[in-house]
């Protein structure tokens, strides 16, 4: 028989979370159809095209080193001669697969009489959804063109391109506060310019792109994209072990008990609302790991899936929790007074095969999630979220 004691190890203060990465340029803007991508991780290659033609012709395909780019936004002023601008992009996987540094473009209705290209590489961009928002604008005349507002992300950056039907210039001061000119080209008596925000955004919100040309009396087209910053991922990890010689009293850690790691144990992950998020099984070293973003989680071991290393063990035998941790501070701290789990006189909830919530599992009469460990992830991995079990423990739940 064992009686719960009240010893809970004090958690070690978690280190301050590092700032998440911000999107930054990798190398300078380049013009034309060659570009050497900058170095870095989670890169995005942004390609801007603005063109002038007597009738409209859009880009139907852009490749870089043989890899196909994705169009983000396009717009054209179609009265009389056409001024058109487009933005395309290529993610890290495409950059790595590229076999050269040359763009190849395909026009739907013939190459425009005037066209300007520009490109720049950015790093720390989310790869699954790199474009947060887009905007575009056209106008028949006027010095200044401005897009509608578009959404921006904290630590993100925005990119714009503009074309004007006359020669002249978009000079550096023409792009509005917080923007820096990238290129300014005047091929064949018309103008194309690019810019990006000077610094990553300090907060989520909206922005506009604006550009002022030196000539007022001609058509303009403008496109803009805001880039999504990379959301860093971290790991929650630990070991499921058997405390073979546990003899009662306070639970013991893996090290203190010289515990035996157990493979094949089912470990489940729940989010802050208690919704099922993921599951895994422990490897041959009794270890498990989840990849997560910042947030509050619960890690749970299904007691019935733990096995014993002792001779004579059969699958009908059930383990009793002797040790878990509390990582709600961001650092795993030993919990040694939860012998038998949360409510020892109830059975542990079975493996969650229906993506049920923690609340739903606990709502079943006579059943409880016995081994839940709270975990807070804030800018760092959380290791050591361990669980210990014994197969010869009886828990007395009577009043002392």
Short mmCIF file of N, CA and C in Angstrom, two decimals, residues 12 47 71 95 117 150 156 161 174 196 212 223 255 302 315 344:
data_model
loop_
_atom_site.label_atom_id
_atom_site.label_comp_id
_atom_site.label_asym_id
_atom_site.label_seq_id
_atom_site.Cartn_x
_atom_site.Cartn_y
_atom_site.Cartn_z
N UNK A 12 12.07 25.11 -11.86
CA UNK A 12 13.11 26.07 -12.16
C UNK A 12 12.54 27.15 -13.05
N UNK A 47 9.50 37.89 -57.31
CA UNK A 47 9.76 38.34 -58.68
C UNK A 47 8.67 39.31 -59.09
N UNK A 71 2.01 32.69 -58.91
CA UNK A 71 1.57 34.08 -58.99
C UNK A 71 0.84 34.48 -57.72
N UNK A 95 13.67 26.96 -54.39
CA UNK A 95 15.00 27.57 -54.47
C UNK A 95 16.07 26.50 -54.42
N UNK A 117 11.82 43.77 -65.15
CA UNK A 117 11.76 42.70 -64.15
C UNK A 117 12.66 43.07 -62.97
N UNK A 150 -4.04 46.65 -46.93
CA UNK A 150 -3.89 45.19 -46.89
C UNK A 150 -3.37 44.79 -45.52
N UNK A 156 6.50 40.73 -40.16
CA UNK A 156 6.43 40.54 -41.61
C UNK A 156 6.96 41.74 -42.36
N UNK A 161 5.31 46.73 -56.42
CA UNK A 161 5.83 47.07 -57.74
C UNK A 161 4.85 47.99 -58.43
N UNK A 174 9.64 58.57 -53.01
CA UNK A 174 8.29 58.51 -53.57
C UNK A 174 7.44 57.40 -52.98
N UNK A 196 10.22 47.80 -50.88
CA UNK A 196 9.75 46.97 -49.77
C UNK A 196 9.79 47.79 -48.49
N UNK A 212 4.92 57.81 -55.93
CA UNK A 212 4.72 59.08 -56.62
C UNK A 212 5.70 59.18 -57.79
N UNK A 223 0.94 46.82 -57.66
CA UNK A 223 0.61 45.60 -56.92
C UNK A 223 1.44 45.57 -55.63
N UNK A 255 15.83 9.21 -13.23
CA UNK A 255 17.19 9.07 -12.71
C UNK A 255 17.18 8.50 -11.30
N UNK A 302 -1.43 7.19 -21.99
CA UNK A 302 -2.52 6.23 -21.78
C UNK A 302 -1.95 5.08 -20.94
N UNK A 315 -0.22 -8.75 -20.75
CA UNK A 315 -0.89 -7.51 -21.16
C UNK A 315 -2.10 -7.16 -20.32
N UNK A 344 -7.48 8.20 -8.32
CA UNK A 344 -7.04 6.80 -8.38
C UNK A 344 -8.15 5.76 -8.34
#
